[in-house]
Tab-separated table of C-alpha atoms in Angstrom:
chain	number	residue	atom	x	y	z
L	1	MET	CA	129.174	94.178	130.409
L	2	THR	CA	126.522	96.400	129.734
L	3	ASP	CA	124.970	99.342	132.107
L	4	ARG	CA	121.597	97.032	133.371
L	5	ALA	CA	120.715	100.258	134.330
L	6	TRP	CA	118.304	101.658	131.770
L	7	PHE	CA	116.775	97.827	131.832
L	8	ASP	CA	115.275	99.001	135.445
L	9	ALA	CA	114.367	102.582	133.291
L	10	ALA	CA	112.287	100.704	130.925
L	11	LYS	CA	110.422	99.188	133.588
L	12	GLY	CA	109.691	102.584	134.698
L	13	ASP	CA	108.119	103.077	130.975
L	14	ILE	CA	105.344	100.303	131.766
L	15	PRO	CA	102.529	102.390	133.601
L	16	GLN	CA	102.696	104.391	130.263
L	17	TRP	CA	102.633	101.411	127.665
L	18	ALA	CA	99.904	99.543	129.274
L	19	ALA	CA	97.661	103.075	129.377
L	20	SER	CA	97.883	102.982	125.552
L	21	MET	CA	98.309	99.178	124.937
L	22	PRO	CA	96.705	96.683	126.954
L	23	LYS	CA	96.293	93.560	124.091
L	24	ASP	CA	99.316	91.813	122.424
L	25	ALA	CA	99.774	91.696	118.292
L	26	ASP	CA	97.433	88.094	118.734
L	27	GLY	CA	94.019	90.026	120.458
L	28	THR	CA	95.292	89.326	124.053
L	29	THR	CA	95.311	91.011	127.181
L	30	ILE	CA	98.720	92.061	128.398
L	31	ASP	CA	99.487	91.140	131.976
L	32	TRP	CA	102.351	93.240	132.883
L	33	ASP	CA	102.692	92.667	136.040
L	34	TRP	CA	104.407	89.520	134.838
L	35	VAL	CA	106.436	91.625	132.333
L	36	ARG	CA	107.967	93.703	135.397
L	37	SER	CA	108.256	90.882	137.152
L	38	LEU	CA	110.832	89.844	134.203
L	39	ASP	CA	114.580	89.893	134.607
L	40	LEU	CA	114.922	91.542	131.560
L	41	ALA	CA	119.145	92.333	132.213
L	42	HIS	CA	119.808	88.853	133.038
L	43	GLY	CA	117.754	86.147	131.496
L	44	VAL	CA	114.430	84.610	131.431
L	45	GLY	CA	115.337	81.248	130.427
L	46	THR	CA	114.581	78.532	132.419
L	47	ILE	CA	118.293	76.766	132.763
L	48	PRO	CA	117.526	72.596	134.080
L	49	GLU	CA	119.799	69.830	135.154
L	50	SER	CA	120.912	67.705	132.484
L	51	THR	CA	118.335	65.059	132.607
L	52	PRO	CA	115.503	64.132	130.019
L	53	GLN	CA	112.444	65.886	131.374
L	54	SER	CA	114.204	68.449	133.032
L	55	ILE	CA	115.598	69.581	129.679
L	56	HIS	CA	111.511	69.332	128.005
L	57	ASP	CA	109.916	70.516	130.727
L	58	ALA	CA	112.613	73.294	130.273
L	59	LEU	CA	112.387	73.911	126.500
L	60	LYS	CA	108.378	73.729	127.012
L	61	ALA	CA	108.583	76.610	129.409
L	62	ASP	CA	110.735	78.950	127.376
L	63	TYR	CA	108.249	78.763	124.201
L	64	ALA	CA	105.295	79.282	126.023
L	65	THR	CA	107.941	82.201	127.505
L	66	ARG	CA	108.953	83.422	123.905
L	67	GLU	CA	105.298	83.592	122.639
L	68	ARG	CA	104.416	85.764	125.249
L	69	LEU	CA	107.261	88.551	125.088
L	70	GLU	CA	107.785	88.152	120.842
L	71	SER	CA	103.196	88.662	121.000
L	72	ILE	CA	103.955	92.213	123.537
L	73	ILE	CA	106.976	93.237	121.066
L	74	ALA	CA	105.345	92.509	117.966
L	75	GLN	CA	102.226	95.554	118.977
L	76	CYS	CA	104.419	97.727	120.820
L	77	ASN	CA	105.505	99.778	116.750
L	78	SER	CA	102.160	100.236	115.805
L	79	ALA	CA	101.153	101.073	119.566
L	80	PHE	CA	103.483	103.398	119.438
L	81	MET	CA	103.863	104.507	116.111
L	82	THR	CA	100.011	105.790	116.447
L	83	ASP	CA	100.692	107.238	120.007
L	84	PHE	CA	99.341	110.679	118.054
L	85	ASP	CA	99.731	112.467	122.044
L	86	ARG	CA	102.832	111.091	123.532
L	87	PHE	CA	101.002	108.760	126.220
L	88	ILE	CA	104.842	106.951	125.634
L	89	GLY	CA	107.544	108.284	126.076
L	90	SER	CA	110.146	106.032	124.978
L	91	TYR	CA	111.350	103.553	122.957
L	92	ARG	CA	113.573	101.459	125.884
L	93	LEU	CA	111.048	98.513	126.777
L	94	PRO	CA	110.765	96.978	123.131
L	95	ARG	CA	114.398	97.221	123.183
L	96	ALA	CA	114.740	95.725	126.911
L	97	LEU	CA	112.333	92.768	125.932
L	98	ALA	CA	114.099	92.168	122.236
L	99	TYR	CA	117.375	91.973	124.547
L	100	ALA	CA	115.844	89.717	126.335
L	101	ASN	CA	114.422	87.354	124.414
L	102	ARG	CA	117.293	86.607	122.401
L	103	ARG	CA	119.252	85.632	125.017
L	104	LEU	CA	116.000	83.596	125.577
L	105	ASN	CA	116.162	82.383	122.132
L	106	ASP	CA	119.820	81.470	122.526
L	107	ASN	CA	118.674	79.206	125.729
L	108	ILE	CA	116.204	77.396	123.558
L	109	ASN	CA	118.418	76.521	120.528
L	110	THR	CA	121.205	75.613	123.458
L	111	LEU	CA	118.010	73.185	125.021
L	112	LEU	CA	117.190	71.927	120.915
L	113	HIS	CA	121.420	71.222	121.385
L	114	LEU	CA	120.839	69.104	124.631
L	115	GLY	CA	118.110	67.095	123.884
L	116	GLU	CA	119.955	65.823	120.119
L	117	GLN	CA	123.048	65.587	122.374
L	118	GLN	CA	121.124	63.146	124.780
L	119	HIS	CA	118.800	61.259	122.438
L	120	LEU	CA	115.546	62.903	123.015
L	121	TRP	CA	114.300	63.870	119.721
L	122	ALA	CA	116.193	64.684	116.206
L	123	VAL	CA	116.264	68.419	115.147
L	124	SER	CA	115.073	69.483	111.757
L	125	ARG	CA	114.924	72.992	110.276
L	126	GLU	CA	112.160	73.526	108.194
L	127	ARG	CA	110.099	76.249	106.140
L	128	ARG	CA	106.707	76.614	107.697
L	129	GLY	CA	104.314	79.460	105.981
L	130	ARG	CA	106.217	82.672	107.453
L	131	ALA	CA	108.605	81.127	109.878
L	132	THR	CA	111.774	78.806	109.348
L	133	ILE	CA	110.910	76.367	112.849
L	134	ALA	CA	112.679	73.856	114.840
L	135	VAL	CA	110.937	70.456	114.296
L	136	LEU	CA	111.364	67.591	117.113
L	137	LYS	CA	110.922	64.491	115.343
L	138	PRO	CA	112.054	60.838	117.026
L	139	TYR	CA	115.541	60.088	117.348
L	140	SER	CA	116.613	57.269	115.633
L	141	GLY	CA	119.855	56.625	116.027
L	142	SER	CA	121.216	58.727	113.362
L	143	GLY	CA	123.302	62.083	113.858
L	144	PRO	CA	121.514	65.714	114.420
L	145	SER	CA	120.136	66.917	111.195
L	146	ASN	CA	120.839	70.748	111.406
L	147	ASP	CA	123.336	71.847	109.396
L	148	ASP	CA	123.172	74.779	110.236
L	149	GLN	CA	124.244	74.594	114.009
L	150	GLY	CA	128.015	74.112	115.236
L	151	MET	CA	128.399	71.499	118.379
L	152	LEU	CA	128.501	72.341	121.535
L	153	ASP	CA	130.012	69.762	123.908
L	154	LEU	CA	128.299	69.507	126.967
L	155	SER	CA	129.419	65.826	128.105
L	156	GLY	CA	131.599	67.502	130.793
L	157	GLU	CA	134.717	66.302	129.425
L	158	ALA	CA	137.356	68.782	127.324
L	159	GLY	CA	138.121	67.624	124.190
L	160	GLY	CA	137.223	63.791	122.992
L	161	THR	CA	135.391	64.815	120.164
L	162	SER	CA	134.960	64.822	116.580
L	163	ALA	CA	133.290	67.064	114.271
L	164	GLY	CA	131.179	64.913	113.392
L	165	ASN	CA	129.982	63.019	116.830
L	166	THR	CA	127.830	64.225	119.471
L	167	ALA	CA	128.744	64.448	123.113
L	168	ALA	CA	126.296	61.459	123.848
L	169	GLU	CA	127.951	59.959	121.248
L	170	ASN	CA	130.977	59.888	122.841
L	171	SER	CA	130.078	59.317	126.341
L	172	ASP	CA	129.550	55.929	128.198
L	173	VAL	CA	126.443	57.422	129.663
L	174	LYS	CA	123.671	55.855	128.504
L	175	PHE	CA	120.140	58.412	128.050
L	176	PRO	CA	116.500	57.202	127.749
L	177	THR	CA	115.059	58.190	124.611
L	178	THR	CA	111.337	58.905	125.637
L	179	VAL	CA	110.346	61.976	126.014
L	180	ALA	CA	107.111	63.845	124.572
L	181	LEU	CA	107.397	66.031	121.705
L	182	ASP	CA	104.018	67.354	120.862
L	183	ASP	CA	103.938	69.900	123.680
L	184	VAL	CA	107.368	70.954	122.971
L	185	GLN	CA	106.814	72.112	119.456
L	186	ASP	CA	107.756	75.439	117.613
L	187	ARG	CA	104.627	76.894	117.474
L	188	THR	CA	105.785	80.506	115.712
L	189	ALA	CA	104.748	79.735	111.834
L	190	ALA	CA	100.942	78.665	113.046
L	191	ILE	CA	101.251	81.847	115.552
L	192	LEU	CA	102.464	84.566	112.282
L	193	ASP	CA	99.790	82.924	109.499
L	194	ALA	CA	97.367	83.583	112.341
L	195	ARG	CA	98.262	87.465	112.556
L	196	ALA	CA	98.308	87.690	109.503
L	197	GLU	CA	95.187	86.010	108.400
L	198	ARG	CA	93.178	88.373	111.365
L	199	ARG	CA	95.525	91.697	109.639
L	200	LYS	CA	93.823	90.149	106.255
L	201	ALA	CA	90.580	89.813	106.988
L	202	GLN	CA	90.472	93.276	109.396
L	203	ARG	CA	91.968	94.631	105.938
L	204	PHE	CA	88.786	92.927	104.173
L	205	GLN	CA	86.194	94.212	106.513
L	206	LYS	CA	87.805	97.880	106.392
L	207	ARG	CA	87.043	97.872	102.376
L	208	ALA	CA	83.859	96.665	102.590
L	209	GLY	CA	83.495	99.471	104.679
L	210	ASP	CA	84.703	101.890	102.474
L	211	ALA	CA	82.565	100.512	99.728
L	212	ALA	CA	79.383	100.807	101.327
L	213	MET	CA	79.799	104.618	102.426
L	214	ALA	CA	81.319	105.212	99.178
L	215	ARG	CA	77.986	103.022	97.467
L	216	ALA	CA	75.865	105.745	100.296
L	217	ASN	CA	77.393	109.256	99.384
L	218	LEU	CA	75.185	111.250	97.236
L	219	SER	CA	77.331	113.827	96.168
L	220	GLY	CA	80.204	111.381	95.081
L	221	ALA	CA	77.909	109.085	92.674
L	222	THR	CA	76.528	112.911	91.550
L	223	SER	CA	80.322	113.736	90.993
L	224	PRO	CA	81.803	115.675	87.798
L	225	GLY	CA	82.670	111.808	86.061
L	226	GLY	CA	81.424	109.900	88.571
L	227	ALA	CA	83.565	108.336	91.455
L	228	ALA	CA	85.271	105.390	91.333
L	229	LEU	CA	84.365	102.443	93.967
L	230	PRO	CA	87.037	100.856	95.970
L	231	GLY	CA	87.917	97.854	94.530
L	232	GLY	CA	86.070	98.864	90.875
L	233	ALA	CA	87.211	98.277	87.751
L	234	ALA	CA	88.246	101.865	88.209
L	235	ALA	CA	90.716	100.528	90.342
L	236	SER	CA	92.110	97.726	88.606
L	237	GLY	CA	93.766	99.327	85.784
L	238	ASN	CA	96.758	101.059	87.787
L	239	ALA	CA	99.667	98.667	85.523
L	240	THR	CA	99.786	98.137	82.531
L	241	GLY	CA	102.068	96.564	80.213
L	242	HIS	CA	105.624	96.217	82.366
L	243	HIS	CA	105.031	99.418	84.884
L	244	PRO	CA	103.947	97.473	87.867
L	245	LYS	CA	101.268	99.197	90.205
L	246	PRO	CA	101.666	101.480	92.879
L	247	ASP	CA	102.810	99.665	96.507
L	248	TRP	CA	103.909	100.909	100.162
L	249	ARG	CA	107.134	100.843	99.294
L	250	ASP	CA	106.764	103.462	96.668
L	251	ALA	CA	107.026	106.382	99.955
L	252	TYR	CA	110.614	105.604	100.360
L	253	LEU	CA	111.327	106.874	96.823
L	254	PRO	CA	113.695	109.645	96.465
L	255	GLY	CA	112.917	112.859	95.562
L	256	ARG	CA	114.557	114.811	92.176
L	257	ASP	CA	116.210	117.341	94.946
L	258	VAL	CA	118.872	114.045	96.414
L	259	ASP	CA	121.843	114.965	97.360
L	260	ALA	CA	124.391	114.236	100.477
L	261	VAL	CA	123.155	110.135	101.997
L	262	MET	CA	124.466	107.923	103.489
L	263	GLY	CA	124.365	104.528	102.424
L	264	ILE	CA	124.693	102.296	105.047
L	265	ASP	CA	123.883	97.764	105.123
L	266	ILE	CA	123.396	95.390	108.160
L	267	GLU	CA	124.664	90.965	108.598
L	268	THR	CA	122.608	89.627	111.463
L	269	THR	CA	122.780	86.181	112.733
L	270	GLY	CA	119.241	85.408	111.011
L	271	ILE	CA	116.028	87.671	110.199
L	272	ASP	CA	114.310	87.703	113.483
L	273	PRO	CA	115.706	91.441	115.806
L	274	ALA	CA	113.683	89.875	118.422
L	275	ARG	CA	115.656	86.763	118.790
L	276	ASP	CA	118.867	87.125	116.187
L	277	TYR	CA	122.185	89.867	116.892
L	278	ILE	CA	123.678	92.369	114.587
L	279	ILE	CA	127.110	91.601	113.796
L	280	ASP	CA	128.068	94.339	111.116
L	281	VAL	CA	127.250	97.288	110.060
L	282	GLY	CA	128.983	98.612	107.422
L	283	PHE	CA	128.794	102.213	106.083
L	284	GLU	CA	129.025	105.738	103.489
L	285	PHE	CA	128.858	108.670	102.409
L	286	MET	CA	127.846	109.436	98.246
L	287	ASN	CA	127.087	112.757	97.205
L	288	MET	CA	124.090	111.773	94.256
L	289	ALA	CA	124.558	115.717	92.474
L	290	SER	CA	127.150	117.314	94.172
L	291	PRO	CA	130.583	117.297	93.709
L	292	ARG	CA	132.725	114.862	96.258
L	293	PRO	CA	133.785	117.059	99.637
L	294	ALA	CA	136.922	118.122	99.071
L	295	GLY	CA	139.774	117.306	101.776
L	296	GLU	CA	138.030	113.329	101.779
L	297	PRO	CA	140.704	110.492	101.726
L	298	GLU	CA	141.098	110.215	97.490
L	299	THR	CA	140.913	105.997	98.165
L	300	TYR	CA	139.187	103.645	100.384
L	301	ALA	CA	140.319	99.966	100.308
L	302	TYR	CA	137.837	97.798	100.132
L	303	GLU	CA	137.605	93.669	100.444
L	304	GLN	CA	137.300	93.555	96.762
L	305	GLY	CA	140.340	94.920	95.045
L	306	TYR	CA	138.339	95.668	91.593
L	307	TYR	CA	135.875	98.013	93.727
L	308	ALA	CA	136.537	101.864	93.166
L	309	ALA	CA	135.722	104.345	96.175
L	310	GLY	CA	135.082	106.508	93.040
L	311	ASP	CA	132.427	109.402	94.886
L	312	ALA	CA	132.810	107.625	98.217
L	313	TYR	CA	133.682	108.634	101.339
L	314	GLY	CA	133.880	108.766	105.161
L	315	GLN	CA	133.843	105.077	104.806
L	316	SER	CA	133.173	102.161	108.094
L	317	ARG	CA	133.205	99.130	108.457
L	318	LEU	CA	131.774	97.793	112.202
L	319	ALA	CA	132.418	94.106	113.639
L	320	PHE	CA	130.201	93.116	116.503
L	321	GLY	CA	129.918	90.185	118.771
L	322	VAL	CA	127.064	87.759	119.677
L	323	PRO	CA	126.914	86.142	123.620
L	324	PRO	CA	129.201	82.905	124.474
L	325	GLU	CA	126.037	81.025	124.425
L	326	ASN	CA	125.824	82.169	120.250
L	327	ALA	CA	128.892	81.967	119.249
L	328	ALA	CA	129.146	77.900	121.071
L	329	LEU	CA	126.240	76.866	118.655
L	330	GLY	CA	128.065	78.142	116.064
L	331	ASN	CA	125.382	79.555	112.542
L	332	ALA	CA	126.608	77.714	109.460
L	333	LEU	CA	124.420	79.467	107.746
L	334	ILE	CA	126.122	82.955	108.068
L	335	ALA	CA	129.571	81.532	107.938
L	336	LYS	CA	128.902	80.209	104.504
L	337	LEU	CA	127.138	83.462	103.548
L	338	THR	CA	128.876	86.341	104.857
L	339	GLY	CA	132.002	84.469	105.569
L	340	ILE	CA	131.714	86.056	109.607
L	341	ASP	CA	132.096	82.598	112.287
L	342	VAL	CA	130.330	83.377	114.907
L	343	ARG	CA	132.374	80.459	116.965
L	344	GLY	CA	135.161	83.112	116.746
L	345	ARG	CA	132.085	86.818	117.699
L	346	SER	CA	132.377	85.490	120.947
L	347	SER	CA	132.434	88.378	123.961
L	348	GLU	CA	134.862	85.992	125.604
L	349	ALA	CA	137.249	87.177	122.672
L	350	GLY	CA	136.651	90.330	123.591
L	351	TYR	CA	133.491	91.172	120.868
L	352	ARG	CA	131.255	93.726	121.986
L	353	LEU	CA	127.556	93.232	121.397
L	354	PHE	CA	125.936	95.521	119.303
L	355	ASP	CA	122.980	95.668	122.090
L	356	GLU	CA	125.205	96.116	125.059
L	357	TRP	CA	127.326	98.862	123.594
L	358	PRO	CA	125.309	102.611	124.068
L	359	GLN	CA	128.475	104.754	123.014
L	360	ALA	CA	128.156	102.636	119.427
L	361	GLN	CA	124.652	102.742	119.563
L	362	ALA	CA	124.986	106.577	119.579
L	363	GLY	CA	127.575	107.028	117.525
L	364	LEU	CA	125.076	105.320	114.907
L	365	LEU	CA	122.317	107.620	115.592
L	366	ALA	CA	124.524	110.709	115.172
L	367	ARG	CA	124.819	109.269	111.878
L	368	LEU	CA	121.548	108.159	110.643
L	369	THR	CA	119.934	111.728	111.718
L	370	GLN	CA	122.308	113.726	109.398
L	371	GLN	CA	121.455	113.096	106.325
L	372	PRO	CA	119.121	110.395	104.881
L	373	TYR	CA	120.257	107.020	105.127
L	374	VAL	CA	120.043	104.592	102.009
L	375	ALA	CA	119.437	100.651	102.397
L	376	HIS	CA	117.962	98.385	100.131
L	377	ASN	CA	114.835	96.359	101.226
L	378	ALA	CA	114.908	99.441	104.208
L	379	THR	CA	112.238	98.196	105.970
L	380	PHE	CA	114.943	95.183	106.984
L	381	GLU	CA	117.167	97.685	108.683
L	382	HIS	CA	114.623	100.057	110.278
L	383	SER	CA	113.323	97.457	111.968
L	384	TRP	CA	116.758	95.878	113.352
L	385	PHE	CA	117.782	100.021	114.520
L	386	MET	CA	113.946	100.165	116.033
L	387	LEU	CA	115.025	97.318	118.593
L	388	ASN	CA	118.624	98.006	118.758
L	389	VAL	CA	119.639	101.324	118.943
L	390	ALA	CA	118.977	103.778	121.647
L	391	GLY	CA	116.830	106.760	120.447
L	392	TYR	CA	116.372	105.627	116.871
L	393	ALA	CA	112.986	104.957	117.373
L	394	GLU	CA	112.046	108.449	118.938
L	395	SER	CA	113.849	110.010	116.567
L	396	TYR	CA	112.244	108.267	113.683
L	397	ARG	CA	108.847	108.940	115.603
L	398	ALA	CA	109.801	112.695	115.883
L	399	GLY	CA	110.596	113.039	112.196
L	400	ARG	CA	114.524	113.270	112.219
L	401	ILE	CA	115.164	110.219	110.570
L	402	THR	CA	114.549	110.071	106.487
L	403	ILE	CA	115.383	106.766	104.952
L	404	ILE	CA	115.577	106.118	100.807
L	405	ASP	CA	115.045	103.151	99.183
L	406	THR	CA	116.654	101.187	96.472
L	407	LEU	CA	114.251	98.207	96.164
L	408	PRO	CA	111.751	100.127	95.015
L	409	MET	CA	114.068	102.154	92.758
L	410	SER	CA	114.406	98.845	91.258
L	411	ARG	CA	110.878	97.342	91.205
L	412	GLN	CA	109.605	100.266	89.946
L	413	TRP	CA	112.231	102.288	87.590
L	414	ASP	CA	113.612	99.684	85.773
L	415	PRO	CA	113.204	98.876	82.626
L	416	GLY	CA	115.415	95.666	83.156
L	417	ALA	CA	113.446	94.233	86.339
L	418	VAL	CA	111.610	91.947	83.528
L	419	PRO	CA	108.299	90.604	85.521
L	420	THR	CA	107.747	87.114	85.326
L	421	ASN	CA	104.898	84.499	86.726
L	422	GLU	CA	106.407	83.837	89.903
L	423	ASP	CA	108.021	87.390	90.389
L	424	PRO	CA	106.032	90.498	89.113
L	425	TYR	CA	108.535	93.108	89.616
L	426	GLY	CA	111.517	91.299	88.723
L	427	ASP	CA	114.660	90.538	90.078
L	428	ASN	CA	115.552	93.017	91.649
L	429	THR	CA	118.011	91.904	94.655
L	430	LEU	CA	120.871	94.131	95.645
L	431	ASP	CA	122.917	92.237	93.598
L	432	ALA	CA	120.989	92.242	90.393
L	433	TYR	CA	120.152	96.116	90.535
L	434	ALA	CA	123.762	96.877	90.811
L	435	LYS	CA	125.084	94.300	87.695
L	436	ARG	CA	122.082	95.980	85.692
L	437	GLN	CA	123.611	99.633	87.269
L	438	GLY	CA	126.598	99.312	85.864
L	439	ALA	CA	128.043	99.091	89.321
L	440	LEU	CA	129.098	95.192	90.090
L	441	ASP	CA	130.808	93.382	87.308
L	442	SER	CA	128.750	90.253	85.563
L	443	ALA	CA	131.785	88.185	87.224
L	444	HIS	CA	131.116	89.394	90.035
L	445	ASN	CA	128.353	89.279	93.208
L	446	GLU	CA	127.364	90.663	96.129
L	447	ARG	CA	129.127	90.452	99.193
L	448	HIS	CA	126.985	90.292	101.964
L	449	LEU	CA	129.441	92.439	103.759
L	450	GLY	CA	127.686	95.531	105.475
L	451	LEU	CA	130.209	98.353	103.696
L	452	GLU	CA	131.067	96.580	100.445
L	453	ASP	CA	127.336	96.317	100.399
L	454	SER	CA	126.597	99.563	100.999
L	455	HIS	CA	128.891	100.627	98.271
L	456	ILE	CA	127.998	99.194	94.937
L	457	MET	CA	123.980	100.192	95.768
L	458	LEU	CA	125.385	103.514	96.595
L	459	VAL	CA	127.016	103.683	93.100
L	460	ALA	CA	123.890	101.601	91.819
L	461	MET	CA	121.895	104.701	92.945
L	462	LYS	CA	124.122	107.419	91.531
L	463	HIS	CA	124.559	105.793	88.070
L	464	HIS	CA	120.464	105.088	87.970
L	465	LEU	CA	119.621	108.829	89.052
L	466	ALA	CA	121.622	109.769	86.588
L	467	ALA	CA	120.632	108.118	83.531
L	468	LEU	CA	116.387	108.701	85.113
L	469	LYS	CA	117.281	112.468	84.746
L	470	ALA	CA	118.525	112.292	81.132
L	471	GLN	CA	115.498	110.586	80.178
L	472	GLY	CA	113.766	112.545	82.182
L	473	LYS	CA	111.536	110.019	84.653
L	474	GLY	CA	112.259	108.631	87.901
L	475	PRO	CA	111.909	111.304	90.276
L	476	TRP	CA	112.048	113.565	86.933
L	477	GLY	CA	108.965	112.077	85.668
L	478	SER	CA	105.313	112.978	86.115
L	479	THR	CA	104.771	111.552	89.198
L	480	GLY	CA	108.288	112.159	90.167
L	481	ARG	CA	109.052	114.574	93.759
L	482	ALA	CA	110.042	117.555	94.569
L	483	GLY	CA	112.783	117.559	97.359
L	484	VAL	CA	114.769	115.046	99.386
L	485	GLY	CA	112.039	112.458	98.782
L	486	GLY	CA	112.393	109.198	100.974
L	487	LYS	CA	109.950	107.856	104.459
L	488	SER	CA	109.700	110.263	107.236
L	489	CYS	CA	108.167	110.852	109.711
L	490	GLY	CA	106.554	113.681	111.579
L	491	ARG	CA	104.218	114.432	114.790
L	492	LYS	CA	100.673	113.919	113.208
L	493	ARG	CA	97.187	115.493	115.014
């Protein structure tokens, strides 16, 4: 059981956040008194009676609560990182909101499953725009259509259900099948799409404003060579041949002096750090330029016998659990991808939850701050650490964390990433990058476990950097940077 005192401390930060963040990510004024009223430690979901209307009403209420919470959480990163005067001292309130939202999401999935068992609806998981959502359809007599979930026995009887049948199908209890569905549909995709359109409009307005200012700037018009207007011809010719255009990920590229780094990879129950759980963390260290430290063990046994430790050292593998409600539902997709079956990872089975384990968070933070950390698509790990690791957001904002990403290394510096019409940067998955850089045999695939994926990533990075240095390219090219490189933040005035 986690220490609950930090939830009260998090609520104590509400005045700081209210002063700096009056509106959420959707432009709605935040009711901070409502946030203060939530029992973040013990749950914000609705536990209904087992009747059709009660299940419906509970799901409707939980969806509404989740939408309010997530729109606040989505705005917190921007507010915190642009708080240059440091009115907001801590990021623990967003972490507490995310903690509560994960349990709320478990409650929503339990209600969805209970509705299936009582033949109130059939659930399908469908990709809509930027999200995969639960779509409720009238029950048609077939079994549940959600292959990503396990089976919950809510019939009140021990045993007696076969693997392919719901509790309702094995019970003598008959449930009515008429319940409204239009007001209990998942609106996540519509919300995210609308949010993205607003951001797009804001960017367009900014570019238009910048262009207008440039046209009005007479000194720019008469400067040597003329002034390139935003969006003009001079701005459109950044890439020729197979050279990809620079983008925001380039900030995560390493510099020519990078050496000791920690590679890290996490496995989770989904892709949303405000809804899902970290279940596996693997990390190890490697020096990109200097010799491997003396005295470190010479070998390490990875799950894959064909992996050789080589220059890697300090390997660590950490396993974490999920709440009983999450374990009961199961997660076939993650089990197939990683081999981790969350049904055996319940906190009741002795597994500690990462977001309830302060010592594990503190230990990981200490490692993340002692040298640059490397990840493939590092914004993924970064977003999870922000909402799971106490002190990470504060350390990042203060410039004590440097992040290097091998994804833009593959996109920008690997000629084997052949562009296509569908993907102008080519195939830059970790699997493809590691194979091109000789870190993974073509007969084998990425394992999707934290430590093993960290290992092939660091081996690929070291091979790649050595080749780039020999060719005078990448960090050693005309646009390369001195120093460690990577992305870090410091205080700005």
